[in-house]
Short mmCIF file of C-alpha atoms and ligand atoms in Angstrom, two decimals:
data_model
loop_
_atom_site.label_atom_id
_atom_site.label_comp_id
_atom_site.label_asym_id
_atom_site.label_seq_id
_atom_site.Cartn_x
_atom_site.Cartn_y
_atom_site.Cartn_z
CA MET T 1 32.28 20.81 -90.07
CA ASP T 2 30.06 19.91 -87.09
CA LYS T 3 32.10 20.79 -84.00
CA LYS T 4 31.74 17.24 -82.70
CA GLU T 5 33.50 15.88 -85.80
CA GLU T 6 36.64 17.97 -85.33
CA PRO T 7 39.63 15.84 -84.46
CA MET T 8 40.37 15.88 -80.74
CA SER T 9 43.26 18.11 -79.78
CA TYR T 10 46.23 16.68 -77.94
CA SER T 11 45.36 18.49 -74.75
CA GLU T 12 41.72 17.29 -74.95
CA ALA T 13 42.99 13.72 -75.41
CA ILE T 14 45.17 14.06 -72.30
CA SER T 15 42.27 15.46 -70.30
CA LYS T 16 40.09 12.51 -71.42
CA ALA T 17 42.78 10.05 -70.37
CA ALA T 18 43.54 11.77 -67.11
CA SER T 19 41.71 9.20 -64.96
CA ALA T 20 43.83 6.39 -66.51
CA ILE T 21 47.05 8.18 -65.63
CA TYR T 22 49.07 7.19 -62.61
CA ARG T 23 52.72 6.73 -61.78
CA PHE T 24 53.47 3.98 -64.29
CA PRO T 25 55.87 1.23 -63.25
CA LEU T 26 59.15 0.72 -65.05
CA ILE T 27 60.01 -2.45 -66.98
CA GLU T 28 63.51 -2.96 -68.36
CA VAL T 29 64.35 -3.26 -72.05
CA GLN T 30 67.91 -4.57 -72.42
CA GLY T 31 68.61 -3.40 -68.89
CA VAL T 32 67.15 0.10 -69.40
CA PRO T 33 64.08 0.93 -67.22
CA LEU T 34 61.26 2.35 -69.28
CA MET T 35 57.61 3.13 -68.53
CA ASN T 36 55.53 -0.03 -68.90
CA TRP T 37 53.53 1.47 -71.81
CA ILE T 38 56.76 1.84 -73.75
CA THR T 39 58.04 -1.64 -72.93
CA ASN T 40 54.68 -3.18 -73.93
CA SER T 41 54.96 -1.67 -77.39
CA TRP T 42 58.71 -2.17 -77.73
CA SER T 43 58.61 -4.30 -80.91
CA LEU T 44 56.62 -1.59 -82.75
CA ILE T 45 58.89 1.17 -81.51
CA SER T 46 62.15 -0.53 -82.41
CA ALA T 47 60.79 -1.40 -85.85
CA PHE T 48 60.10 2.26 -86.68
CA GLN T 49 61.49 3.15 -90.08
CA PRO T 50 62.43 6.81 -90.41
CA ASP T 51 62.96 8.53 -93.72
CA PRO T 52 66.57 9.55 -94.44
CA SER T 53 65.40 13.20 -94.32
CA ASP T 54 64.04 12.85 -90.76
CA LEU T 55 65.99 14.56 -87.97
CA LEU T 56 66.32 13.05 -84.49
CA ILE T 57 66.73 15.17 -81.34
CA ALA T 58 68.07 12.86 -78.62
CA THR T 59 68.54 13.71 -74.97
CA TYR T 60 68.55 12.22 -71.52
CA PRO T 61 65.35 13.58 -69.88
CA LYS T 62 65.67 17.17 -68.64
CA ALA T 63 68.82 17.97 -70.61
CA GLY T 64 67.19 20.78 -72.68
CA THR T 65 65.04 18.81 -75.13
CA THR T 66 62.18 21.30 -75.39
CA TRP T 67 64.64 24.18 -75.81
CA THR T 68 66.41 22.44 -78.65
CA GLN T 69 63.09 21.39 -80.25
CA GLU T 70 62.02 25.04 -80.34
CA ILE T 71 65.35 26.23 -81.76
CA VAL T 72 65.18 23.59 -84.53
CA ASP T 73 61.50 24.28 -85.38
CA LEU T 74 62.26 28.03 -85.64
CA LEU T 75 65.34 27.42 -87.80
CA LEU T 76 63.30 25.20 -90.12
CA HIS T 77 60.60 27.88 -90.42
CA ASP T 78 62.73 31.00 -90.94
CA GLY T 79 62.18 32.18 -87.39
CA ASP T 80 58.44 32.52 -87.91
CA ALA T 81 57.05 32.63 -84.35
CA GLU T 82 53.42 32.23 -85.48
CA VAL T 83 54.11 29.11 -87.56
CA CYS T 84 55.91 27.65 -84.58
CA LYS T 85 52.79 28.20 -82.50
CA ARG T 86 50.76 25.91 -84.80
CA ALA T 87 50.66 23.21 -82.12
CA PRO T 88 52.32 22.23 -78.85
CA THR T 89 55.90 20.97 -79.05
CA ALA T 90 54.79 17.39 -78.48
CA VAL T 91 52.63 17.51 -81.64
CA ARG T 92 55.01 19.40 -83.87
CA ILE T 93 57.95 17.18 -82.90
CA PRO T 94 56.59 13.76 -81.84
CA PHE T 95 58.17 11.83 -79.03
CA LEU T 96 59.18 8.61 -80.76
CA GLU T 97 58.76 6.06 -77.99
CA ILE T 98 55.98 7.64 -75.97
CA GLN T 99 52.92 5.47 -75.47
CA SER T 100 50.09 6.53 -73.20
CA PRO T 101 46.52 5.50 -72.32
CA PRO T 102 44.01 6.17 -75.16
CA PRO T 103 42.86 8.48 -76.57
CA ILE T 104 46.30 10.16 -76.25
CA PRO T 105 48.05 9.52 -79.57
CA SER T 106 51.36 7.71 -79.28
CA GLY T 107 54.50 9.14 -80.84
CA LEU T 108 54.19 6.55 -83.61
CA ASP T 109 50.52 7.57 -84.21
CA LEU T 110 51.54 11.21 -84.65
CA LEU T 111 54.42 10.30 -86.94
CA LYS T 112 52.07 8.34 -89.20
CA THR T 113 50.13 11.55 -89.84
CA MET T 114 53.21 13.53 -90.87
CA LYS T 115 55.15 13.54 -94.10
CA PRO T 116 59.00 13.55 -94.03
CA PRO T 117 61.10 15.42 -93.36
CA ARG T 118 60.00 15.18 -89.73
CA VAL T 119 61.74 16.21 -86.54
CA ILE T 120 61.50 13.46 -83.92
CA LYS T 121 62.33 13.49 -80.21
CA THR T 122 63.74 10.57 -78.28
CA HIS T 123 65.16 9.92 -74.83
CA LEU T 124 66.37 6.46 -75.79
CA PRO T 125 69.99 5.64 -75.16
CA ILE T 126 71.91 5.12 -78.40
CA GLN T 127 71.75 1.31 -78.27
CA LEU T 128 67.94 1.37 -78.19
CA VAL T 129 67.44 3.89 -81.01
CA PRO T 130 65.68 2.05 -83.89
CA LYS T 131 68.30 0.75 -86.32
CA GLY T 132 66.58 2.50 -89.20
CA PHE T 133 67.99 5.88 -88.05
CA TRP T 134 71.52 4.62 -88.54
CA GLU T 135 70.83 2.61 -91.72
CA ASN T 136 69.26 5.72 -93.25
CA LYS T 137 72.04 7.99 -91.96
CA CYS T 138 69.54 10.37 -90.41
CA LYS T 139 70.92 13.52 -88.79
CA VAL T 140 70.93 13.40 -85.00
CA ILE T 141 71.29 16.28 -82.56
CA TYR T 142 72.24 15.17 -79.08
CA VAL T 143 72.04 17.57 -76.13
CA ALA T 144 73.79 16.77 -72.85
CA ARG T 145 73.56 18.61 -69.53
CA ASN T 146 75.92 18.32 -66.59
CA ALA T 147 74.91 15.50 -64.26
CA LYS T 148 74.15 17.55 -61.16
CA ASP T 149 71.84 20.09 -62.81
CA ASN T 150 70.27 17.30 -64.89
CA LEU T 151 69.57 15.38 -61.66
CA VAL T 152 68.01 18.38 -59.93
CA SER T 153 65.79 19.13 -62.92
CA TYR T 154 64.71 15.47 -63.13
CA TYR T 155 63.92 15.41 -59.41
CA TYR T 156 61.48 18.31 -59.71
CA PHE T 157 60.02 16.82 -62.89
CA ASP T 158 59.45 13.41 -61.26
CA ARG T 159 57.64 15.10 -58.42
CA MET T 160 55.31 17.07 -60.69
CA ASN T 161 54.81 14.53 -63.49
CA GLN T 162 52.21 12.04 -62.32
CA THR T 163 53.21 9.47 -64.98
CA GLN T 164 56.76 9.05 -63.62
CA PRO T 165 57.63 6.83 -60.66
CA GLU T 166 57.45 8.49 -57.23
CA PRO T 167 60.88 10.12 -56.78
CA GLY T 168 61.03 9.64 -53.02
CA PRO T 169 63.18 11.84 -50.80
CA TRP T 170 66.01 13.88 -52.32
CA ASP T 171 68.90 12.01 -50.70
CA GLN T 172 67.60 8.69 -51.95
CA TYR T 173 66.87 10.14 -55.39
CA ILE T 174 70.57 11.03 -55.80
CA HIS T 175 71.40 7.33 -55.40
CA LYS T 176 68.69 6.27 -57.85
CA PHE T 177 70.26 8.64 -60.39
CA MET T 178 73.75 7.31 -59.72
CA ARG T 179 72.57 3.71 -60.19
CA GLY T 180 70.57 4.49 -63.33
CA LYS T 181 67.28 3.41 -61.76
CA LEU T 182 65.22 6.25 -63.30
CA PRO T 183 63.14 6.16 -66.49
CA TRP T 184 65.46 5.91 -69.51
CA GLY T 185 68.22 4.51 -67.35
CA SER T 186 71.72 5.69 -66.56
CA TRP T 187 72.68 9.31 -67.34
CA TYR T 188 76.32 8.15 -67.44
CA ASP T 189 75.73 5.46 -70.09
CA HIS T 190 73.46 7.79 -72.06
CA VAL T 191 75.92 10.67 -72.45
CA LYS T 192 78.83 8.28 -73.10
CA GLY T 193 76.97 6.21 -75.64
CA TYR T 194 76.29 9.15 -77.99
CA TRP T 195 79.67 10.75 -77.26
CA ARG T 196 81.56 7.67 -78.44
CA GLU T 197 79.59 7.46 -81.68
CA LYS T 198 79.40 11.14 -82.54
CA GLU T 199 82.01 11.03 -85.28
CA ASN T 200 81.08 7.63 -86.74
CA ARG T 201 77.42 8.52 -86.97
CA ASN T 202 77.63 12.28 -87.70
CA ILE T 203 75.90 13.27 -84.47
CA LEU T 204 75.89 16.94 -83.51
CA TYR T 205 76.74 16.75 -79.77
CA LEU T 206 75.71 19.88 -77.87
CA PHE T 207 75.81 20.98 -74.26
CA PHE T 208 73.04 22.76 -72.34
CA GLU T 209 75.70 24.93 -70.69
CA ASP T 210 77.07 26.09 -74.07
CA ILE T 211 73.62 27.05 -75.27
CA LYS T 212 73.00 29.01 -72.10
CA GLU T 213 76.40 30.69 -72.28
CA ASN T 214 76.16 31.69 -75.93
CA PRO T 215 72.86 30.78 -77.55
CA ARG T 216 73.68 32.55 -80.80
CA ARG T 217 76.87 30.51 -81.32
CA GLU T 218 75.08 27.21 -80.66
CA ILE T 219 72.07 28.12 -82.81
CA LEU T 220 74.47 28.82 -85.65
CA ARG T 221 76.09 25.42 -85.11
CA ILE T 222 72.66 23.79 -85.42
CA MET T 223 71.89 25.88 -88.50
CA HIS T 224 75.08 24.74 -90.22
CA TYR T 225 74.46 21.13 -89.27
CA LEU T 226 71.04 21.38 -90.87
CA ASP T 227 72.57 22.89 -94.03
CA LEU T 228 70.55 26.05 -93.56
CA SER T 229 71.60 29.61 -94.06
CA LEU T 230 69.55 32.32 -92.34
CA PRO T 231 70.32 36.04 -92.13
CA ASP T 232 71.56 37.62 -88.94
CA ASP T 233 68.29 39.35 -88.06
CA ILE T 234 66.43 36.02 -88.09
CA ILE T 235 69.09 34.35 -85.95
CA ASN T 236 68.80 37.24 -83.49
CA LYS T 237 65.04 36.75 -83.45
CA ILE T 238 65.47 33.01 -82.74
CA VAL T 239 67.87 33.80 -79.86
CA GLN T 240 65.18 36.01 -78.37
CA LEU T 241 62.26 33.65 -79.00
CA THR T 242 64.12 30.76 -77.36
CA SER T 243 65.22 32.62 -74.26
CA PHE T 244 63.96 31.07 -71.04
CA GLU T 245 61.74 34.09 -70.28
CA VAL T 246 59.99 34.02 -73.67
CA MET T 247 59.59 30.24 -73.74
CA LYS T 248 58.22 30.23 -70.19
CA ASP T 249 55.33 32.42 -71.37
CA ASN T 250 54.71 30.53 -74.64
CA PRO T 251 51.79 28.16 -74.09
CA MET T 252 52.90 26.06 -77.11
CA VAL T 253 56.20 25.17 -75.43
CA ASN T 254 55.73 25.50 -71.68
CA TYR T 255 53.53 22.43 -71.28
CA THR T 256 50.81 24.35 -69.45
CA PHE T 257 48.31 22.70 -71.83
CA ILE T 258 48.80 19.49 -69.91
CA PRO T 259 46.19 19.31 -67.11
CA ASN T 260 47.32 19.76 -63.55
CA THR T 261 46.24 16.21 -62.72
CA VAL T 262 49.09 15.02 -65.00
CA PHE T 263 51.72 17.80 -64.72
CA ASP T 264 51.11 19.27 -61.28
CA SER T 265 52.39 22.79 -61.67
CA SER T 266 51.66 23.58 -58.02
CA ILE T 267 54.67 21.32 -57.27
CA SER T 268 56.87 22.68 -60.06
CA PRO T 269 56.33 24.33 -63.41
CA PHE T 270 57.78 22.52 -66.44
CA MET T 271 59.77 25.66 -67.29
CA ARG T 272 61.29 25.77 -63.83
CA LYS T 273 64.53 27.79 -63.71
CA GLY T 274 66.57 27.07 -66.82
CA GLU T 275 69.87 27.80 -65.08
CA VAL T 276 73.38 26.34 -64.93
CA GLY T 277 74.58 25.71 -61.39
CA ASP T 278 71.21 25.41 -59.61
CA TRP T 279 72.58 22.15 -58.11
CA ILE T 280 74.62 24.16 -55.60
CA ILE T 281 71.56 25.02 -53.53
CA HIS T 282 70.35 21.41 -53.57
CA PHE T 283 73.42 19.26 -52.81
CA THR T 284 74.86 19.40 -49.30
CA PRO T 285 78.70 19.49 -49.30
CA ALA T 286 78.71 15.80 -48.23
CA GLN T 287 76.29 14.80 -51.02
CA SER T 288 78.37 16.71 -53.54
CA LYS T 289 81.57 14.99 -52.42
CA MET T 290 79.97 11.54 -52.55
CA PHE T 291 78.44 12.26 -55.97
CA ASP T 292 81.74 13.60 -57.36
CA GLU T 293 83.67 10.54 -56.20
CA ASP T 294 81.18 8.21 -57.82
CA TYR T 295 81.14 10.44 -60.97
CA THR T 296 84.91 10.13 -61.29
CA ARG T 297 84.59 6.33 -61.21
CA GLN T 298 81.68 6.15 -63.62
CA MET T 299 83.21 8.61 -66.10
CA ALA T 300 86.80 7.41 -65.85
CA ASP T 301 86.77 5.82 -69.31
CA VAL T 302 85.76 8.96 -71.20
CA ASP T 303 86.62 12.67 -71.27
CA ILE T 304 83.45 14.67 -71.92
CA PRO T 305 83.92 18.37 -71.14
CA PHE T 306 80.94 18.92 -68.84
CA ARG T 307 80.67 22.17 -66.91
CA THR T 308 78.76 22.55 -63.66
CA SER T 309 79.06 26.34 -63.77
CA ILE T 310 79.55 28.94 -66.50
P1 LIG L 401 65.15 23.23 -65.07
O1 LIG L 401 64.26 22.19 -64.40
O2 LIG L 401 66.51 23.21 -64.49
O3 LIG L 401 64.57 24.58 -65.04
P2 LIG L 401 63.62 19.00 -71.12
O4 LIG L 401 63.00 19.84 -72.14
O5 LIG L 401 64.69 18.09 -71.62
O6 LIG L 401 62.59 18.29 -70.28
O7 LIG L 401 64.44 19.97 -70.13
C1 LIG L 401 63.78 20.82 -69.26
C2 LIG L 401 64.78 21.73 -68.63
O8 LIG L 401 65.25 22.66 -69.61
C3 LIG L 401 64.21 22.55 -67.49
O9 LIG L 401 65.30 22.82 -66.61
C4 LIG L 401 63.78 23.81 -68.24
O10 LIG L 401 63.56 24.92 -67.43
C5 LIG L 401 64.99 23.98 -69.16
N1 LIG L 401 64.71 24.87 -70.30
C6 LIG L 401 63.70 24.77 -71.19
N2 LIG L 401 63.74 25.77 -72.06
C7 LIG L 401 64.80 26.55 -71.67
C8 LIG L 401 65.37 27.76 -72.18
N3 LIG L 401 64.85 28.41 -73.21
N4 LIG L 401 66.46 28.27 -71.59
C9 LIG L 401 67.03 27.61 -70.50
N5 LIG L 401 66.53 26.47 -70.00
C10 LIG L 401 65.43 25.94 -70.58
#
């Protein structure tokens, strides 16, 4: 094939679109702030019809999505590291609702090119997930991360990701997070929404802190949920391949293929620290007290066993 006729790679498409990328404004869908590109295509996104064999990985942003995507892809491919380097995470496991300036393919564009069973990523809160996922009884893995570490991770991400609204100073960002004024809305509503439906809708609800504490145990939980059975040596390999250190150096998962004009790694790398408890060096004691008091109010109607240290 003439080189010019080869399909454009995802990273080439992003480079081409770089000049059309800026910090996109948020527009609410049913009270949830979303990037204007997503809101503008909302009818298409909410009409998406998955196949019953499709698997959804749902998270609030920065809760460990990429980590879980890599674990799932490796489980589905017998721990074959080379197969799982066939393309960047965003291409292997399309981001359902993402819409960006052309020629970047949308999540829906990528999904059209793939045959079920597909693995699909979303950050949508449960009430905005296309109805077809529930009608077709698709499997859903939800990963939640404690609010304080999630907030810190989101703050660094919003600084480096030039498509997200300007985060502003740290002490104001904490309030934006508490009021749910960030892309994909309220962390509190997000984690509660999936928690309340986990039994009804057969959702595997996982915690970032549990995966960090004992990755093997949590990988086995995912394996069983997917009705897979892999030998011990492959599970051990997956534990190693999905460690922070290995993923940080894997160009197919660490998002370094995204140009610096979009993900400015001089501000923060995508694979930043991967720790539990990093919030301690970011919150002042007064901020922590204020956040905890508000947390108690916002989470009073539910008992989700979050841990801010392990
Ligand atoms: P930090 O910013 O705290 O480092 P998402 O994929 O949902 O955007 O989440 C990104 C967060 O998950 C980042 O957190 C990133 O470092 C962390 N992460 C990604 N892979 C990880 C891994 N293998 N182990 C631990 N943390 C990981």
